[in-house]
CSV table of C-alpha atoms and ligand atoms in Angstrom, one decimal:
chain,number,residue,atom,x,y,z
A,1,MET,CA,122.6,-150.9,-40.7
A,2,PHE,CA,124.0,-154.4,-40.4
A,3,VAL,CA,121.9,-157.2,-40.8
A,4,THR,CA,122.3,-159.9,-38.2
A,5,ARG,CA,119.8,-162.4,-36.7
A,6,MET,CA,118.3,-159.6,-34.6
A,7,ASN,CA,116.9,-157.8,-38.1
A,8,ILE,CA,115.3,-161.1,-39.2
A,9,GLN,CA,112.0,-161.5,-37.8
A,10,GLU,CA,109.9,-164.4,-37.9
A,11,ASN,CA,106.6,-165.4,-38.7
A,12,VAL,CA,105.3,-162.3,-40.1
A,13,SER,CA,102.2,-161.3,-42.0
A,14,LEU,CA,102.7,-160.6,-45.6
A,15,GLU,CA,98.9,-158.6,-45.5
A,16,PRO,CA,100.5,-155.2,-45.5
A,17,TYR,CA,103.0,-156.2,-47.9
A,18,ASN,CA,100.9,-157.1,-50.9
A,19,THR,CA,98.3,-154.7,-52.9
A,20,PHE,CA,96.3,-157.9,-53.0
A,21,HIS,CA,96.1,-158.2,-49.0
A,22,ILE,CA,96.5,-161.6,-49.0
A,23,ASP,CA,97.4,-163.0,-45.5
A,24,ALA,CA,100.1,-165.3,-46.1
A,25,THR,CA,103.1,-165.5,-43.4
A,26,ALA,CA,106.4,-165.3,-44.3
A,27,LYS,CA,108.7,-168.0,-42.2
A,28,GLU,CA,111.3,-165.4,-41.8
A,29,PHE,CA,111.6,-161.6,-42.7
A,30,VAL,CA,114.0,-158.8,-43.5
A,31,GLU,CA,114.1,-155.3,-44.7
A,32,ILE,CA,117.2,-154.4,-46.7
A,33,ASN,CA,118.0,-150.8,-46.8
A,34,SER,CA,121.5,-150.6,-48.3
A,35,LEU,CA,123.7,-152.8,-50.6
A,36,ARG,CA,125.9,-153.4,-48.0
A,37,ASP,CA,122.7,-154.7,-45.4
A,38,LEU,CA,122.3,-157.2,-48.9
A,39,GLN,CA,126.1,-158.4,-49.8
A,40,GLN,CA,126.1,-158.7,-46.0
A,41,LEU,CA,123.3,-161.0,-45.6
A,42,LEU,CA,124.3,-162.9,-49.1
A,43,LYS,CA,127.6,-163.8,-47.4
A,44,ASN,CA,125.9,-165.4,-44.6
A,45,PRO,CA,126.1,-169.2,-45.0
A,46,GLU,CA,122.9,-169.7,-43.6
A,47,TYR,CA,121.1,-167.7,-46.4
A,48,MET,CA,122.3,-170.2,-48.8
A,49,ALA,CA,120.6,-173.1,-47.4
A,50,LYS,CA,117.2,-171.2,-47.2
A,51,PRO,CA,114.5,-170.0,-50.2
A,52,THR,CA,114.3,-166.9,-50.7
A,53,LEU,CA,111.7,-164.3,-52.2
A,54,ILE,CA,112.3,-160.3,-53.2
A,55,LEU,CA,109.7,-158.3,-52.5
A,56,GLY,CA,109.3,-154.6,-53.8
A,57,GLY,CA,105.9,-153.0,-53.0
A,58,GLY,CA,104.2,-156.2,-53.8
A,59,SER,CA,102.1,-154.7,-56.4
A,60,ASN,CA,102.8,-157.6,-58.5
A,61,VAL,CA,102.6,-161.0,-56.7
A,62,LEU,CA,100.0,-163.4,-55.5
A,63,PHE,CA,100.6,-165.4,-52.6
A,64,THR,CA,98.9,-168.9,-52.7
A,65,LYS,CA,100.7,-170.1,-49.4
A,66,ASP,CA,102.6,-169.4,-46.6
A,67,PHE,CA,106.1,-168.2,-47.6
A,68,GLU,CA,108.8,-171.5,-46.1
A,69,GLY,CA,111.9,-169.0,-46.5
A,70,LEU,CA,113.7,-166.0,-46.0
A,71,VAL,CA,111.2,-162.6,-47.2
A,72,LEU,CA,114.0,-159.9,-48.3
A,73,LYS,CA,111.6,-156.6,-48.4
A,74,ILE,CA,114.0,-154.2,-50.5
A,75,ASN,CA,113.9,-150.6,-49.2
A,76,ILE,CA,117.0,-149.1,-50.8
A,77,ALA,CA,116.6,-145.5,-51.0
A,78,GLY,CA,118.0,-142.6,-52.9
A,79,ILE,CA,117.8,-140.5,-56.0
A,80,THR,CA,120.6,-139.1,-57.9
A,81,ILE,CA,121.4,-137.0,-61.1
A,82,LEU,CA,124.5,-138.6,-62.1
A,83,ARG,CA,125.1,-136.3,-65.2
A,84,GLU,CA,123.3,-134.2,-67.8
A,85,ASP,CA,124.5,-132.8,-71.0
A,86,GLU,CA,122.2,-130.4,-73.2
A,87,ALA,CA,119.5,-133.1,-74.2
A,88,HIS,CA,119.7,-135.5,-71.2
A,89,ALA,CA,119.8,-136.3,-67.6
A,90,TRP,CA,120.6,-139.6,-65.9
A,91,VAL,CA,119.0,-140.5,-62.8
A,92,LYS,CA,119.6,-143.2,-60.5
A,93,ALA,CA,117.4,-144.1,-58.1
A,94,GLY,CA,117.6,-146.7,-55.2
A,95,ALA,CA,115.2,-150.3,-56.1
A,96,GLY,CA,113.3,-149.4,-52.8
A,97,VAL,CA,112.2,-146.0,-54.3
A,98,ASN,CA,108.5,-146.0,-54.7
A,99,TRP,CA,107.7,-145.7,-58.4
A,100,HIS,CA,105.2,-143.0,-59.0
A,101,GLN,CA,107.2,-140.6,-56.5
A,102,PHE,CA,110.4,-141.5,-58.4
A,103,VAL,CA,108.2,-140.1,-61.7
A,104,LEU,CA,106.9,-137.0,-59.9
A,105,HIS,CA,110.1,-136.4,-58.6
A,106,CYS,CA,111.8,-136.3,-62.3
A,107,ILE,CA,108.7,-133.9,-63.3
A,108,ARG,CA,109.3,-131.8,-60.6
A,109,LEU,CA,113.2,-131.4,-61.8
A,110,GLY,CA,111.7,-130.8,-65.6
A,111,TYR,CA,112.5,-134.2,-66.9
A,112,GLY,CA,110.4,-135.8,-69.2
A,113,GLY,CA,110.3,-139.4,-70.7
A,114,ILE,CA,108.3,-141.8,-67.7
A,115,GLU,CA,105.4,-139.0,-67.3
A,116,ASN,CA,102.9,-141.4,-68.7
A,117,LEU,CA,104.1,-144.3,-66.4
A,118,SER,CA,102.4,-141.9,-63.7
A,119,LEU,CA,100.4,-144.0,-61.0
A,120,ILE,CA,101.7,-147.7,-61.6
A,121,PRO,CA,102.6,-148.9,-58.2
A,122,GLY,CA,105.4,-150.3,-57.0
A,123,THR,CA,109.0,-149.7,-56.6
A,124,VAL,CA,112.0,-148.5,-58.9
A,125,GLY,CA,114.1,-152.0,-58.4
A,126,ALA,CA,110.8,-154.0,-59.9
A,127,ALA,CA,110.4,-152.0,-62.4
A,128,PRO,CA,112.6,-153.3,-65.2
A,129,LEU,CA,111.7,-157.2,-64.4
A,130,GLN,CA,108.6,-156.7,-66.7
A,131,ASN,CA,109.6,-153.5,-68.2
A,132,ILE,CA,106.4,-151.6,-66.6
A,133,GLY,CA,104.4,-149.7,-69.7
A,134,ALA,CA,101.3,-147.8,-69.7
A,135,TYR,CA,100.0,-145.1,-72.2
A,136,GLY,CA,102.3,-146.1,-75.1
A,137,VAL,CA,105.6,-146.0,-73.3
A,138,GLU,CA,107.8,-148.6,-71.6
A,139,ILE,CA,110.7,-148.1,-69.1
A,140,LYS,CA,112.7,-149.4,-72.3
A,141,ASP,CA,112.4,-146.1,-73.8
A,142,THR,CA,114.2,-144.5,-71.2
A,143,PHE,CA,116.2,-146.9,-69.1
A,144,ASP,CA,120.0,-146.5,-69.1
A,145,SER,CA,121.2,-149.6,-66.9
A,146,LEU,CA,120.9,-151.2,-64.0
A,147,GLU,CA,122.6,-152.8,-61.1
A,148,ALA,CA,122.0,-155.9,-59.1
A,149,VAL,CA,123.4,-158.3,-57.2
A,150,ASP,CA,124.4,-162.0,-57.6
A,151,ARG,CA,122.6,-164.0,-54.9
A,152,ARG,CA,125.2,-166.4,-55.6
A,153,SER,CA,128.5,-164.5,-55.0
A,154,GLY,CA,127.4,-161.2,-53.6
A,155,GLU,CA,128.9,-159.1,-57.0
A,156,VAL,CA,127.4,-156.6,-58.3
A,157,LYS,CA,126.9,-156.0,-61.7
A,158,THR,CA,125.9,-153.6,-64.1
A,159,PHE,CA,123.2,-154.5,-67.2
A,160,TYR,CA,122.8,-152.3,-70.1
A,161,HIS,CA,119.9,-152.0,-72.4
A,162,GLN,CA,120.9,-154.4,-74.4
A,163,ASP,CA,122.0,-156.9,-71.7
A,164,CYS,CA,118.0,-156.6,-70.4
A,165,GLN,CA,116.2,-158.8,-73.2
A,166,PHE,CA,113.0,-156.2,-72.8
A,167,GLY,CA,109.9,-157.0,-74.0
A,168,TYR,CA,106.4,-156.8,-73.4
A,169,ARG,CA,106.0,-157.3,-69.8
A,170,GLU,CA,109.5,-159.4,-70.3
A,171,SER,CA,113.1,-159.0,-69.4
A,172,ILE,CA,115.5,-161.4,-69.0
A,173,PHE,CA,115.2,-161.2,-65.2
A,174,LYS,CA,111.9,-163.0,-65.7
A,175,ASN,CA,113.1,-165.6,-68.0
A,176,GLU,CA,117.0,-166.8,-67.6
A,177,LEU,CA,118.0,-164.9,-65.0
A,178,LYS,CA,115.1,-165.4,-62.9
A,179,ASP,CA,115.7,-165.4,-59.2
A,180,GLN,CA,119.3,-165.0,-59.6
A,181,TYR,CA,119.9,-161.1,-59.3
A,182,VAL,CA,118.6,-158.6,-56.7
A,183,ILE,CA,118.1,-155.6,-58.6
A,184,THR,CA,119.8,-152.6,-56.3
A,185,SER,CA,119.2,-149.6,-58.5
A,186,VAL,CA,117.9,-148.4,-61.8
A,187,THR,CA,119.6,-145.1,-64.2
A,188,PHE,CA,117.2,-143.6,-66.4
A,189,ARG,CA,118.3,-141.2,-69.4
A,190,LEU,CA,115.9,-138.6,-69.2
A,191,HIS,CA,114.9,-135.7,-71.7
A,192,LYS,CA,115.6,-132.2,-70.5
A,193,LYS,CA,113.6,-131.0,-73.7
A,194,PRO,CA,110.6,-133.5,-73.4
A,195,ILE,CA,108.7,-134.5,-76.6
A,196,ILE,CA,105.2,-135.6,-75.2
A,197,ASN,CA,103.4,-138.5,-76.0
A,198,THR,CA,99.6,-138.1,-75.7
A,199,THR,CA,98.4,-140.5,-78.7
A,200,TYR,CA,97.5,-143.0,-76.0
A,201,GLY,CA,93.9,-144.2,-74.7
A,202,ALA,CA,92.2,-141.3,-73.8
A,203,ILE,CA,95.0,-138.5,-72.9
A,204,GLU,CA,94.0,-135.9,-75.7
A,205,GLU,CA,90.4,-136.0,-74.5
A,206,THR,CA,91.6,-135.7,-70.8
A,207,LEU,CA,93.8,-133.1,-71.4
A,208,ALA,CA,91.0,-130.8,-73.4
A,209,GLN,CA,89.0,-131.5,-70.4
A,210,MET,CA,91.5,-130.1,-68.1
A,211,ARG,CA,91.9,-127.5,-70.2
A,212,SER,CA,88.0,-126.4,-70.5
A,213,HIS,CA,87.8,-126.7,-66.7
A,214,ASN,CA,90.9,-125.8,-65.1
A,215,GLY,CA,92.2,-123.6,-67.6
A,216,SER,CA,95.6,-125.9,-68.2
A,217,PRO,CA,98.3,-124.5,-70.6
A,218,ALA,CA,97.2,-124.9,-74.3
A,219,VAL,CA,100.2,-126.5,-75.4
A,220,PRO,CA,100.5,-129.1,-72.6
A,221,GLY,CA,103.7,-130.5,-70.4
A,222,ILE,CA,105.1,-133.6,-68.7
A,223,GLN,CA,102.9,-132.4,-65.3
A,224,GLU,CA,99.7,-132.1,-67.5
A,225,VAL,CA,100.3,-135.5,-69.7
A,226,SER,CA,101.0,-137.1,-65.7
A,227,GLN,CA,97.7,-135.3,-64.3
A,228,ALA,CA,95.8,-136.8,-67.4
A,229,VAL,CA,97.3,-140.0,-66.8
A,230,ILE,CA,96.4,-140.3,-63.0
A,231,GLN,CA,92.8,-139.1,-63.9
A,232,ILE,CA,92.2,-141.7,-66.0
A,233,ARG,CA,93.8,-144.2,-63.9
A,234,GLN,CA,91.9,-143.2,-61.2
A,235,SER,CA,88.4,-143.7,-63.2
A,236,LYS,CA,89.3,-146.7,-64.6
A,237,LEU,CA,91.6,-148.7,-62.0
A,238,PRO,CA,90.4,-149.9,-58.5
A,239,ASP,CA,92.5,-148.4,-55.6
A,240,PRO,CA,94.6,-151.4,-54.0
A,241,GLN,CA,93.9,-149.8,-50.8
A,242,VAL,CA,90.1,-150.2,-51.3
A,243,ILE,CA,90.1,-153.2,-52.9
A,244,GLY,CA,92.8,-155.8,-53.3
A,245,ASN,CA,94.2,-156.1,-56.8
A,246,ALA,CA,97.7,-156.3,-58.7
A,247,GLY,CA,96.5,-154.5,-62.0
A,248,SER,CA,96.1,-156.5,-64.8
A,249,PHE,CA,96.2,-160.3,-63.9
A,250,PHE,CA,96.8,-161.6,-67.7
A,251,LYS,CA,99.1,-160.5,-70.7
A,252,ASN,CA,97.3,-159.1,-73.8
A,253,PRO,CA,98.0,-162.2,-75.9
A,254,VAL,CA,99.6,-162.2,-79.4
A,255,ILE,CA,98.4,-164.1,-82.3
A,256,SER,CA,98.9,-164.7,-86.2
A,257,ALA,CA,97.3,-162.0,-88.6
A,258,GLU,CA,95.6,-165.5,-90.1
A,259,LYS,CA,94.3,-166.5,-86.7
A,260,TYR,CA,92.8,-163.2,-86.2
A,261,GLU,CA,91.3,-163.2,-89.5
A,262,GLN,CA,89.6,-166.4,-88.8
A,263,LEU,CA,88.1,-165.2,-85.5
A,264,ARG,CA,87.0,-161.8,-87.2
A,265,GLN,CA,84.3,-164.1,-89.0
A,266,THR,CA,82.6,-164.9,-85.8
A,267,TYR,CA,83.7,-161.6,-83.6
A,268,GLU,CA,83.4,-158.6,-86.0
A,269,ALA,CA,83.6,-156.7,-82.9
A,270,MET,CA,87.3,-157.9,-81.7
A,271,PRO,CA,89.6,-155.0,-81.3
A,272,VAL,CA,93.7,-155.5,-82.1
A,273,TYR,CA,96.9,-153.9,-82.3
A,274,GLN,CA,99.1,-154.6,-85.5
A,275,LEU,CA,102.5,-155.7,-84.6
A,276,PRO,CA,105.5,-155.9,-86.9
A,277,GLY,CA,105.8,-159.6,-88.3
A,278,HIS,CA,101.9,-160.4,-89.6
A,279,LEU,CA,101.1,-160.3,-85.4
A,280,VAL,CA,98.0,-158.8,-83.5
A,281,LYS,CA,97.7,-158.2,-79.9
A,282,VAL,CA,94.4,-158.8,-78.5
A,283,PRO,CA,93.1,-157.0,-75.8
A,284,ALA,CA,93.0,-160.0,-72.8
A,285,GLY,CA,90.3,-157.9,-70.9
A,286,TRP,CA,88.0,-157.8,-73.8
A,287,LEU,CA,88.4,-161.5,-74.4
A,288,ILE,CA,87.2,-162.2,-71.0
A,289,GLU,CA,84.7,-159.7,-70.8
A,290,GLN,CA,83.2,-161.7,-73.9
A,291,ALA,CA,83.5,-164.9,-72.0
A,292,GLY,CA,81.2,-163.4,-69.7
A,293,TRP,CA,83.3,-163.1,-66.2
A,294,LYS,CA,82.9,-159.1,-66.2
A,295,GLY,CA,81.7,-158.1,-62.7
A,296,LYS,CA,81.8,-161.8,-61.6
A,297,ARG,CA,81.8,-162.7,-58.2
A,298,ILE,CA,82.9,-166.3,-56.5
A,299,GLY,CA,83.0,-165.4,-52.8
A,300,LYS,CA,85.8,-163.4,-51.3
A,301,VAL,CA,87.3,-163.1,-54.7
A,302,GLY,CA,85.9,-161.8,-58.5
A,303,VAL,CA,86.6,-159.7,-61.5
A,304,HIS,CA,86.5,-156.3,-61.3
A,305,ASP,CA,83.5,-154.6,-62.8
A,306,LYS,CA,84.8,-152.0,-64.7
A,307,GLN,CA,88.1,-153.6,-65.9
A,308,ALA,CA,87.8,-157.3,-66.7
A,309,LEU,CA,91.3,-157.5,-66.6
A,310,VAL,CA,91.6,-156.7,-62.9
A,311,LEU,CA,91.0,-159.6,-60.5
A,312,VAL,CA,90.2,-158.6,-57.0
A,313,ASN,CA,89.8,-159.3,-53.8
A,314,HIS,CA,86.7,-158.2,-51.8
A,315,GLY,CA,88.2,-159.1,-48.5
A,316,GLY,CA,89.7,-162.1,-46.8
A,317,GLY,CA,89.9,-163.6,-50.3
A,318,LYS,CA,92.5,-166.4,-50.3
A,319,GLY,CA,95.5,-166.5,-52.8
A,320,GLU,CA,94.3,-170.0,-53.9
A,321,GLU,CA,91.0,-169.2,-54.9
A,322,ILE,CA,92.2,-166.0,-57.0
A,323,LYS,CA,94.2,-168.2,-58.9
A,324,ALA,CA,91.1,-171.1,-59.1
A,325,LEU,CA,89.4,-168.2,-60.4
A,326,ALA,CA,92.1,-167.3,-62.8
A,327,TYR,CA,92.4,-171.0,-63.9
A,328,GLN,CA,88.8,-170.7,-64.8
A,329,ILE,CA,88.9,-167.6,-67.0
A,330,LYS,CA,91.6,-169.2,-68.4
A,331,GLU,CA,90.0,-172.0,-70.0
A,332,ASP,CA,86.7,-170.3,-70.9
A,333,VAL,CA,88.6,-168.2,-72.9
A,334,TYR,CA,90.5,-170.8,-74.6
A,335,GLN,CA,87.5,-173.1,-75.4
A,336,LYS,CA,86.2,-170.0,-76.7
A,337,PHE,CA,88.9,-168.4,-78.6
A,338,GLY,CA,91.1,-170.9,-78.8
A,339,ILE,CA,93.5,-168.2,-77.6
A,340,GLU,CA,95.7,-169.0,-74.4
A,341,ILE,CA,96.3,-165.7,-71.9
A,342,MET,CA,99.2,-166.0,-69.7
A,343,PRO,CA,99.3,-164.1,-66.1
A,344,GLU,CA,101.2,-161.1,-66.1
A,345,VAL,CA,100.9,-161.2,-62.1
A,346,ASN,CA,104.0,-163.4,-60.2
A,347,ILE,CA,102.4,-166.1,-58.6
A,348,ILE,CA,104.1,-167.4,-55.4
B,1,FAD,C1,96.1,-150.9,-59.5
B,1,FAD,C2,97.9,-151.4,-60.0
B,1,FAD,C3,97.7,-151.1,-61.7
B,1,FAD,C4,98.8,-151.7,-62.3
B,1,FAD,N1,99.3,-150.6,-63.4
B,1,FAD,C5,100.3,-151.2,-64.3
B,1,FAD,C6,100.9,-151.1,-65.0
B,1,FAD,O1,99.7,-150.0,-65.7
B,1,FAD,N2,101.7,-151.1,-66.0
B,1,FAD,C7,102.7,-152.1,-65.6
B,1,FAD,O2,103.6,-152.6,-66.3
B,1,FAD,N3,102.5,-152.6,-64.5
B,1,FAD,C8,101.8,-152.8,-63.4
B,1,FAD,N4,100.8,-153.1,-62.7
B,1,FAD,C9,101.8,-154.0,-61.9
B,1,FAD,C10,103.1,-153.6,-61.0
B,1,FAD,O3,103.0,-152.0,-60.5
B,1,FAD,C11,104.5,-153.3,-61.6
B,1,FAD,O4,104.5,-154.8,-62.0
B,1,FAD,C12,105.3,-153.3,-60.7
B,1,FAD,O5,106.1,-152.9,-61.2
B,1,FAD,C13,105.5,-154.0,-59.4
B,1,FAD,O6,106.4,-153.3,-58.7
B,1,FAD,P1,106.6,-154.1,-56.9
B,1,FAD,O7,107.7,-153.3,-56.3
B,1,FAD,O8,105.4,-153.8,-56.1
B,1,FAD,O9,107.1,-155.3,-57.3
B,1,FAD,P2,106.3,-157.0,-56.6
B,1,FAD,O10,105.2,-157.0,-56.5
B,1,FAD,O11,107.0,-156.6,-54.8
B,1,FAD,O12,107.5,-157.8,-57.3
B,1,FAD,C14,107.0,-158.1,-58.3
B,1,FAD,C15,108.5,-159.0,-58.9
B,1,FAD,O13,109.5,-158.8,-58.9
B,1,FAD,C16,110.4,-159.0,-58.1
B,1,FAD,N5,111.2,-158.5,-57.9
B,1,FAD,C17,110.8,-157.0,-57.0
B,1,FAD,N6,111.8,-156.0,-56.8
B,1,FAD,C18,112.6,-156.9,-57.2
B,1,FAD,C19,114.2,-156.5,-56.8
B,1,FAD,N7,114.8,-154.9,-56.6
B,1,FAD,N8,115.4,-157.0,-57.5
B,1,FAD,C20,114.8,-158.0,-58.2
B,1,FAD,N9,113.5,-158.6,-58.4
B,1,FAD,C21,112.4,-157.9,-57.6
B,1,FAD,C22,109.9,-160.0,-57.2
B,1,FAD,O14,110.6,-161.1,-56.5
B,1,FAD,C23,108.4,-160.5,-58.3
B,1,FAD,O15,108.5,-161.8,-58.9
B,1,FAD,C24,100.1,-152.4,-61.6
B,1,FAD,C25,99.3,-152.9,-60.5
B,1,FAD,C26,98.3,-152.4,-59.4
B,1,FAD,C27,98.2,-152.8,-57.9
């Protein structure tokens, strides 16, 4: 397909394109189905003058107003096994491939390493942006490389692991190179002899239940781990098809061990994960719950009743309302604990 004026639609509602279901309007909207489409568009001098927004599955964005520019919805498809050796397979996926479908595809092939990341919404192309993670695994653990197009020159560049500066929900693409590249494909180095990781959360417990209920194998494989993760997620997180949300709204803050010791005098039950370098990570959901926000509703928006880290749109809520709610929560948590919590969601 060749992107011409014809393919650019005007005044498009973004409601079906974001999991918060915010009804913002894009002045212009175009679907990008190939690298060629993208390069063609970037070459167009008209494009250079416009504000643009790259959109995958819209599961990590909050629209607070209409977008007065061009939205590029990335649909680049395709999954290819690039090469294999005895231990690994290098699998490349187009940026528009649905992340969960990619995980399931790799599991069917018997390739492990991303099964703990089952059921995370969104696209493959957005996954490196915040180094998606869940249940003790992050994509940086199996990431090999990605291809991205420079938004100014249209040139394709390959980024390897060391180039991406992955951290907790961070990468170079959220910081130094923010808004400079469009990721078009990602390659993962997956394990042909998977080493399963069941230590985190309720995975072990859920696997045991699965064994007693439907006779799952005594030694679980990647398929069973994936099923367990799906089951846990479905029981804990609201389905965006049913109630608008973008998963965790805030990142878990990291504080010094000294600050934690001080807080522990007052809040004995405060849960933490120890990190290297005398640091601890505090679950933001716990802080929000302690600040009294769990399950609260303000008009059409609110805080989920099972998971305080998730802000929700009960229907017809505005992005500005969710942003204002997030600000109030952030303020209250700071007043109570002296800890600053930062949004994980990209506020637009
Ligand atoms: C119910 C629910 C549960 C979730 N659970 C988790 C979880 O467990 N762990 C986790 O890490 N995340 C989680 N998320 C957040 C979200 O799923 C991930 O951040 C996901 O990677 C976002 O993908 P997306 O395609 O929807 O990105 P979008 O929301 O479309 O975009 C997110 C950001 O990436 C940019 N972007 C998108 N595609 C590209 C591209 N091809 N090139 C360059 N920039 C791009 C956008 O401009 C935007 O800034 C959850 C979300 C929901 C709704």
